[in-house]
Amino acid sequence: IMNLTRRPRRLRTTAAMRSLVAETTLRPAQLIQVFFVRDGIDEPQPIRSMPGQYQHTLESIIPAVREAYEAGIRCIDLFGIPRDEDKDEVGSTAWDPQGILNRAIAVCREEFGDDLVVMADTCLDEFTSHGHCGVLVDNGHGTLVVDNDQTVELYCKMAVSQARAGAHTVSPSGMMDGQIAAMRAALDEAGFEDVSILAYSAKYASAFFGPFRDAVESSFTGDRKTYQQDPANRRESLLVRADLEEGADMVMVKPAGSYLDIVREVAEFSPVPVAAYQVSGEYAMIEAAAANGWIDRKAVVLESLRSIHRAGADVILTYYGTEAARWL
Ligand code: PBG
């Protein structure tokens, strides 16, 4: 006969009891709201595959960031979308002070000063005509590949231009080897010792990035399997340690939802804050199911974010930032 007095019990009888023993609490300031800013448009443009998200103008971004701030968000991540005619083989608009991303950084920093952390994406894919994250070269056998070291040099120029425009944090998302050490050195040399680096350290070649292509008007075809990680791999994420040694101030796992094991693993050894990115496909799936009335939108959004946090992410990049911050 079972001894009922010795049976382990879960403390869940009342809301007060559940609140007493809740192990994690997500705060609005732990969410990073992601924004897109596009050159050559007069009005914000809705993003087809990400209902509720917009390509902003340099004017409309300010009230959108203010809304985020008022909801409790303390960090934004900016992506720039240049005009088609400003794209080229190497993505030079990325380090042009007049390029759309640098101008967006500048207007946000000007408006908000140090009240929130202005972060920018530091990668070339929005700016290259071919949509790859770096410089394409022939590998000598007729295959075009991204040249790691030439690309890293351009990332350094881009990072310094972003710092000059007013970014508090740069966020290299291109997965080139050695990019963190090179960028740290370039920033320091240009006098930006205080500009921090959020390294996309374990970024997977993921189909969950699909809707993002719409969001940034990318003509990209093909895949990024020669520089992003294989979804089959876990051990590969231990290379996050290399970014830590190179001076990353935060490390990121991306996407988030399907890679919670990796988030947990990195959280176990990282001495710096761990970030996770709830990407466009994760957003689009929730939106599509909610639009059909198949799930409770608010509950699923909050559960998805809390799960990422519980797995070990200190901060979460998400398209739900402002909205979720209001709910929390
Ligand atoms: C590329 C980049 C991508 C995303 C952020 N930065 C796309 C890719 O790597 O193919 C995806 C973000 C999202 O899907 O929300 N630098």
Short mmCIF file of C-alpha atoms and ligand atoms in Angstrom, two decimals:
data_model
loop_
_atom_site.label_atom_id
_atom_site.label_comp_id
_atom_site.label_asym_id
_atom_site.label_seq_id
_atom_site.Cartn_x
_atom_site.Cartn_y
_atom_site.Cartn_z
CA ILE A 1 0.00 0.00 0.00
CA MET A 2 1.37 3.40 -1.06
CA ASN A 3 2.40 5.69 1.79
CA LEU A 4 0.48 8.84 0.81
CA THR A 5 2.20 11.00 3.40
CA ARG A 6 5.57 10.37 1.72
CA ARG A 7 4.37 11.11 -1.81
CA PRO A 8 6.16 14.14 -3.35
CA ARG A 9 3.73 17.00 -3.78
CA ARG A 10 3.65 19.84 -6.28
CA LEU A 11 2.73 23.18 -4.78
CA ARG A 12 0.02 24.38 -7.13
CA THR A 13 -3.23 24.56 -5.24
CA THR A 14 -3.78 28.33 -5.46
CA ALA A 15 -2.52 31.23 -7.55
CA ALA A 16 -0.77 32.60 -4.46
CA MET A 17 0.97 29.27 -3.91
CA ARG A 18 2.02 29.06 -7.55
CA SER A 19 3.33 32.59 -7.46
CA LEU A 20 5.25 31.83 -4.26
CA VAL A 21 7.15 29.00 -5.91
CA ALA A 22 7.54 30.31 -9.47
CA GLU A 23 11.17 29.73 -10.40
CA THR A 24 11.62 32.30 -13.15
CA THR A 25 10.16 35.70 -13.92
CA LEU A 26 10.56 37.36 -17.27
CA ARG A 27 11.00 41.14 -17.12
CA PRO A 28 10.13 43.54 -19.98
CA ALA A 29 13.71 44.87 -19.96
CA GLN A 30 14.99 41.39 -20.87
CA LEU A 31 13.25 41.59 -24.24
CA ILE A 32 14.96 43.16 -27.23
CA GLN A 33 12.54 44.51 -29.83
CA VAL A 34 13.70 43.92 -33.41
CA PHE A 35 12.95 46.65 -35.99
CA PHE A 36 13.36 47.02 -39.75
CA VAL A 37 14.08 50.39 -41.36
CA ARG A 38 13.88 50.72 -45.13
CA ASP A 39 15.32 53.34 -47.46
CA GLY A 40 13.28 54.91 -50.24
CA ILE A 41 9.77 54.51 -48.80
CA ASP A 42 7.46 57.28 -47.56
CA GLU A 43 5.13 55.19 -45.41
CA PRO A 44 5.75 52.14 -43.20
CA GLN A 45 5.20 48.96 -45.21
CA PRO A 46 3.54 45.90 -43.68
CA ILE A 47 5.57 42.68 -43.99
CA ARG A 48 3.45 40.07 -45.72
CA SER A 49 4.70 36.98 -43.93
CA MET A 50 4.99 38.71 -40.55
CA PRO A 51 1.58 40.23 -39.88
CA GLY A 52 1.84 43.11 -37.42
CA GLN A 53 5.49 43.85 -38.31
CA TYR A 54 6.57 46.76 -40.53
CA GLN A 55 9.42 48.10 -42.57
CA HIS A 56 9.77 51.53 -40.97
CA THR A 57 10.84 54.85 -42.40
CA LEU A 58 13.38 57.04 -40.60
CA GLU A 59 10.39 58.98 -39.27
CA SER A 60 8.06 56.14 -38.26
CA ILE A 61 10.80 54.29 -36.37
CA ILE A 62 10.89 56.94 -33.64
CA PRO A 63 7.29 56.59 -32.38
CA ALA A 64 7.61 52.81 -32.68
CA VAL A 65 10.72 52.82 -30.48
CA ARG A 66 9.00 55.20 -28.06
CA GLU A 67 6.11 52.76 -27.71
CA ALA A 68 8.60 50.00 -26.99
CA TYR A 69 10.36 52.15 -24.42
CA GLU A 70 7.11 53.06 -22.71
CA ALA A 71 6.21 49.38 -22.51
CA GLY A 72 9.46 48.75 -20.63
CA ILE A 73 11.80 47.68 -23.46
CA ARG A 74 15.38 48.84 -22.89
CA CYS A 75 17.11 47.54 -26.02
CA ILE A 76 16.29 47.64 -29.72
CA ASP A 77 17.94 45.77 -32.59
CA LEU A 78 17.91 47.55 -35.94
CA PHE A 79 18.06 45.99 -39.40
CA GLY A 80 18.48 48.20 -42.47
CA ILE A 81 17.01 47.64 -45.93
CA PRO A 82 18.76 49.67 -48.63
CA ARG A 83 17.27 50.54 -52.00
CA ASP A 84 17.94 47.91 -54.67
CA GLU A 85 20.18 50.30 -56.58
CA ASP A 86 22.36 50.72 -53.47
CA LYS A 87 23.17 47.01 -53.23
CA ASP A 88 26.46 45.76 -54.68
CA GLU A 89 28.71 42.68 -54.64
CA VAL A 90 30.34 43.56 -51.31
CA GLY A 91 27.54 45.49 -49.60
CA SER A 92 29.29 48.87 -49.36
CA THR A 93 26.17 50.72 -48.18
CA ALA A 94 26.64 48.83 -44.91
CA TRP A 95 29.54 51.07 -43.83
CA ASP A 96 28.41 54.25 -45.60
CA PRO A 97 27.54 56.82 -42.89
CA GLN A 98 24.60 57.79 -45.11
CA GLY A 99 23.50 54.17 -45.51
CA ILE A 100 20.02 53.43 -44.18
CA LEU A 101 21.13 51.39 -41.17
CA ASN A 102 23.66 53.95 -40.00
CA ARG A 103 21.12 56.73 -40.38
CA ALA A 104 18.57 54.71 -38.41
CA ILE A 105 21.12 54.16 -35.63
CA ALA A 106 21.86 57.88 -35.60
CA VAL A 107 18.24 59.04 -35.35
CA CYS A 108 17.49 56.54 -32.57
CA ARG A 109 20.56 57.45 -30.53
CA GLU A 110 19.85 61.13 -31.04
CA GLU A 111 16.27 60.72 -29.85
CA PHE A 112 16.82 58.32 -26.95
CA GLY A 113 20.41 59.00 -25.90
CA ASP A 114 21.42 56.46 -23.29
CA ASP A 115 17.86 55.72 -22.12
CA LEU A 116 17.87 52.55 -24.14
CA VAL A 117 20.50 50.34 -25.72
CA VAL A 118 20.74 50.95 -29.45
CA MET A 119 21.96 47.77 -31.10
CA ALA A 120 22.36 47.08 -34.80
CA ASP A 121 22.75 44.00 -36.94
CA THR A 122 26.30 43.78 -38.22
CA CYS A 123 26.10 41.65 -41.35
CA LEU A 124 26.20 42.21 -45.08
CA ASP A 125 23.31 40.14 -46.42
CA GLU A 126 20.83 43.04 -46.58
CA PHE A 127 23.38 45.06 -48.50
CA THR A 128 24.81 42.61 -51.03
CA SER A 129 23.22 42.14 -54.45
CA HIS A 130 23.47 38.34 -54.08
CA GLY A 131 22.14 38.28 -50.51
CA HIS A 132 24.99 36.27 -49.00
CA CYS A 133 26.48 37.38 -45.69
CA GLY A 134 29.88 38.16 -47.20
CA VAL A 135 32.21 38.36 -50.17
CA LEU A 136 31.70 35.63 -52.77
CA VAL A 137 34.73 34.09 -54.46
CA ASP A 138 35.32 31.11 -56.72
CA ASN A 139 36.90 28.31 -54.70
CA GLY A 140 39.02 27.35 -57.67
CA HIS A 141 36.69 24.58 -58.73
CA GLY A 142 33.80 26.59 -60.06
CA THR A 143 31.90 26.85 -56.75
CA LEU A 144 31.13 30.26 -55.28
CA VAL A 145 31.90 30.42 -51.57
CA VAL A 146 31.95 33.20 -49.00
CA ASP A 147 35.55 34.23 -48.30
CA ASN A 148 35.88 34.26 -44.52
CA ASP A 149 38.77 36.66 -44.08
CA GLN A 150 37.80 39.24 -46.71
CA THR A 151 34.33 39.26 -45.17
CA VAL A 152 35.65 39.79 -41.64
CA GLU A 153 37.51 42.89 -42.81
CA LEU A 154 34.27 44.35 -44.14
CA TYR A 155 32.43 43.47 -40.91
CA CYS A 156 35.08 45.49 -39.06
CA LYS A 157 34.43 48.53 -41.26
CA MET A 158 30.72 48.10 -40.73
CA ALA A 159 31.05 47.78 -36.95
CA VAL A 160 33.17 50.92 -36.70
CA SER A 161 30.70 52.86 -38.86
CA GLN A 162 27.85 51.69 -36.62
CA ALA A 163 29.74 52.77 -33.51
CA ARG A 164 30.38 56.14 -35.14
CA ALA A 165 26.65 56.45 -35.91
CA GLY A 166 25.90 55.92 -32.23
CA ALA A 167 25.36 52.20 -31.68
CA HIS A 168 25.93 51.04 -28.09
CA THR A 169 26.20 47.46 -29.27
CA VAL A 170 27.08 45.79 -32.56
CA SER A 171 25.79 42.32 -33.30
CA PRO A 172 27.76 40.29 -35.83
CA SER A 173 25.36 37.71 -37.25
CA GLY A 174 27.38 36.40 -40.19
CA MET A 175 29.09 33.40 -38.49
CA MET A 176 32.55 34.05 -39.95
CA ASP A 177 35.43 32.53 -37.99
CA GLY A 178 37.47 35.04 -36.00
CA GLN A 179 34.95 37.84 -36.49
CA ILE A 180 34.73 38.75 -32.80
CA ALA A 181 38.47 39.21 -32.20
CA ALA A 182 38.83 41.24 -35.38
CA MET A 183 35.86 43.45 -34.61
CA ARG A 184 36.96 44.02 -31.00
CA ALA A 185 40.38 45.13 -32.21
CA ALA A 186 38.90 47.41 -34.88
CA LEU A 187 36.48 49.04 -32.42
CA ASP A 188 39.21 49.57 -29.82
CA GLU A 189 41.56 51.04 -32.36
CA ALA A 190 38.91 53.50 -33.50
CA GLY A 191 38.37 54.58 -29.89
CA PHE A 192 35.16 52.65 -29.24
CA GLU A 193 36.28 50.57 -26.26
CA ASP A 194 32.85 51.03 -24.70
CA VAL A 195 30.90 49.66 -27.64
CA SER A 196 29.92 46.11 -26.81
CA ILE A 197 29.58 43.03 -29.00
CA LEU A 198 26.64 40.65 -28.97
CA ALA A 199 27.97 37.67 -30.88
CA TYR A 200 25.65 35.43 -32.83
CA SER A 201 27.72 32.49 -31.68
CA ALA A 202 25.55 29.46 -32.42
CA LYS A 203 23.48 30.38 -35.44
CA TYR A 204 21.91 27.51 -37.32
CA ALA A 205 21.24 27.25 -41.06
CA SER A 206 17.54 27.34 -40.29
CA ALA A 207 14.37 27.23 -42.36
CA PHE A 208 12.79 29.29 -39.59
CA PHE A 209 14.44 32.37 -41.13
CA GLY A 210 12.06 32.13 -44.12
CA PRO A 211 9.79 35.13 -43.45
CA PHE A 212 12.84 37.32 -42.73
CA ARG A 213 13.62 37.22 -46.46
CA ASP A 214 10.35 39.05 -47.10
CA ALA A 215 11.07 41.47 -44.31
CA VAL A 216 14.39 42.58 -45.80
CA GLU A 217 13.38 42.32 -49.49
CA SER A 218 16.09 39.76 -50.05
CA SER A 219 16.56 38.23 -53.47
CA PHE A 220 18.59 35.49 -51.82
CA THR A 221 18.29 31.98 -53.16
CA GLY A 222 20.20 28.96 -51.93
CA ASP A 223 21.37 28.37 -48.39
CA ARG A 224 23.98 29.41 -45.87
CA LYS A 225 25.11 25.90 -44.94
CA THR A 226 28.77 26.73 -45.58
CA TYR A 227 28.82 29.26 -42.76
CA GLN A 228 25.88 28.57 -40.45
CA GLN A 229 25.59 25.50 -38.20
CA ASP A 230 24.00 22.19 -39.08
CA PRO A 231 20.71 21.67 -37.18
CA ALA A 232 21.88 18.10 -36.57
CA ASN A 233 24.77 19.29 -34.42
CA ARG A 234 25.05 20.05 -30.74
CA ARG A 235 28.78 19.74 -30.13
CA GLU A 236 29.45 22.44 -32.70
CA SER A 237 27.88 24.92 -30.30
CA LEU A 238 30.83 24.48 -27.98
CA LEU A 239 32.59 26.81 -30.40
CA VAL A 240 30.67 29.53 -28.56
CA ARG A 241 33.70 29.31 -26.27
CA ALA A 242 35.86 30.68 -29.08
CA ASP A 243 33.70 33.81 -29.23
CA LEU A 244 34.02 34.19 -25.47
CA GLU A 245 37.80 33.96 -25.71
CA GLU A 246 37.77 36.51 -28.53
CA GLY A 247 35.96 39.02 -26.34
CA ALA A 248 32.21 38.66 -26.93
CA ASP A 249 30.23 40.61 -24.33
CA MET A 250 27.12 38.49 -24.91
CA VAL A 251 26.64 35.29 -26.86
CA MET A 252 23.57 34.25 -28.78
CA VAL A 253 21.81 31.10 -29.85
CA LYS A 254 19.53 31.42 -32.87
CA PRO A 255 16.79 30.39 -33.56
CA ALA A 256 15.46 29.95 -30.04
CA GLY A 257 12.43 27.68 -29.87
CA SER A 258 13.85 24.64 -31.64
CA TYR A 259 17.26 25.04 -30.01
CA LEU A 260 16.43 25.24 -26.31
CA ASP A 261 18.87 22.41 -25.58
CA ILE A 262 21.64 24.58 -27.02
CA VAL A 263 20.47 27.61 -25.03
CA ARG A 264 20.67 25.51 -21.86
CA GLU A 265 24.07 24.12 -22.72
CA VAL A 266 25.57 27.53 -23.46
CA ALA A 267 23.97 28.99 -20.32
CA GLU A 268 25.77 26.34 -18.26
CA PHE A 269 29.24 27.53 -19.22
CA SER A 270 28.95 31.13 -20.39
CA PRO A 271 30.41 33.74 -18.05
CA VAL A 272 28.62 36.48 -20.02
CA PRO A 273 24.87 36.98 -20.60
CA VAL A 274 23.24 34.57 -23.03
CA ALA A 275 20.81 35.80 -25.66
CA ALA A 276 18.38 33.83 -27.81
CA TYR A 277 16.57 35.06 -30.92
CA GLN A 278 12.94 34.12 -31.47
CA VAL A 279 13.11 34.40 -35.25
CA SER A 280 10.72 35.35 -38.03
CA GLY A 281 9.43 31.81 -38.62
CA GLU A 282 8.66 31.33 -34.96
CA TYR A 283 6.68 34.57 -35.05
CA ALA A 284 4.92 33.69 -38.31
CA MET A 285 3.82 30.27 -37.04
CA ILE A 286 2.25 31.72 -33.91
CA GLU A 287 0.54 34.44 -35.93
CA ALA A 288 -0.83 32.02 -38.52
CA ALA A 289 -2.23 29.61 -35.95
CA ALA A 290 -3.68 32.45 -33.88
CA ALA A 291 -5.30 34.04 -36.95
CA ASN A 292 -7.07 30.75 -37.55
CA GLY A 293 -8.30 30.65 -33.99
CA TRP A 294 -6.32 27.48 -33.32
CA ILE A 295 -4.30 28.76 -30.38
CA ASP A 296 -4.62 31.40 -27.67
CA ARG A 297 -2.25 33.99 -29.07
CA LYS A 298 -1.29 35.85 -25.90
CA ALA A 299 -0.84 32.67 -23.88
CA VAL A 300 1.32 31.05 -26.55
CA VAL A 301 3.48 34.15 -27.03
CA LEU A 302 4.15 34.40 -23.30
CA GLU A 303 4.73 30.67 -22.95
CA SER A 304 7.20 30.67 -25.83
CA LEU A 305 9.14 33.57 -24.31
CA ARG A 306 9.08 32.13 -20.79
CA SER A 307 10.34 28.80 -22.12
CA ILE A 308 13.29 30.48 -23.81
CA HIS A 309 14.05 32.32 -20.59
CA ARG A 310 13.68 29.18 -18.47
CA ALA A 311 16.04 27.33 -20.81
CA GLY A 312 18.71 29.82 -19.84
CA ALA A 313 18.45 32.92 -22.04
CA ASP A 314 19.06 36.10 -20.05
CA VAL A 315 17.80 38.25 -22.90
CA ILE A 316 15.51 37.47 -25.84
CA LEU A 317 15.37 39.12 -29.24
CA THR A 318 11.79 38.97 -30.45
CA TYR A 319 9.26 40.62 -32.71
CA TYR A 320 6.83 40.46 -29.77
CA GLY A 321 8.96 42.76 -27.60
CA THR A 322 6.66 45.74 -27.18
CA GLU A 323 3.49 43.70 -26.96
CA ALA A 324 4.85 41.11 -24.57
CA ALA A 325 6.42 43.79 -22.40
CA ARG A 326 2.96 45.29 -21.91
CA TRP A 327 1.60 41.93 -20.85
CA LEU A 328 4.35 41.08 -18.40
C1 PBG B 1 21.46 37.42 -41.53
C2 PBG B 1 20.30 37.34 -40.62
C3 PBG B 1 19.20 36.52 -40.78
C4 PBG B 1 18.36 36.76 -39.72
C5 PBG B 1 18.94 37.72 -38.92
N1 PBG B 1 20.18 38.06 -39.49
C6 PBG B 1 18.87 35.61 -41.90
C7 PBG B 1 19.80 34.53 -42.24
O1 PBG B 1 20.82 34.29 -41.61
O2 PBG B 1 19.51 33.86 -43.24
C8 PBG B 1 17.06 36.09 -39.51
C9 PBG B 1 16.17 36.70 -38.48
C10 PBG B 1 14.81 36.14 -38.48
O3 PBG B 1 14.51 35.17 -39.20
O4 PBG B 1 13.98 36.67 -37.72
N2 PBG B 1 22.48 38.23 -41.12
#
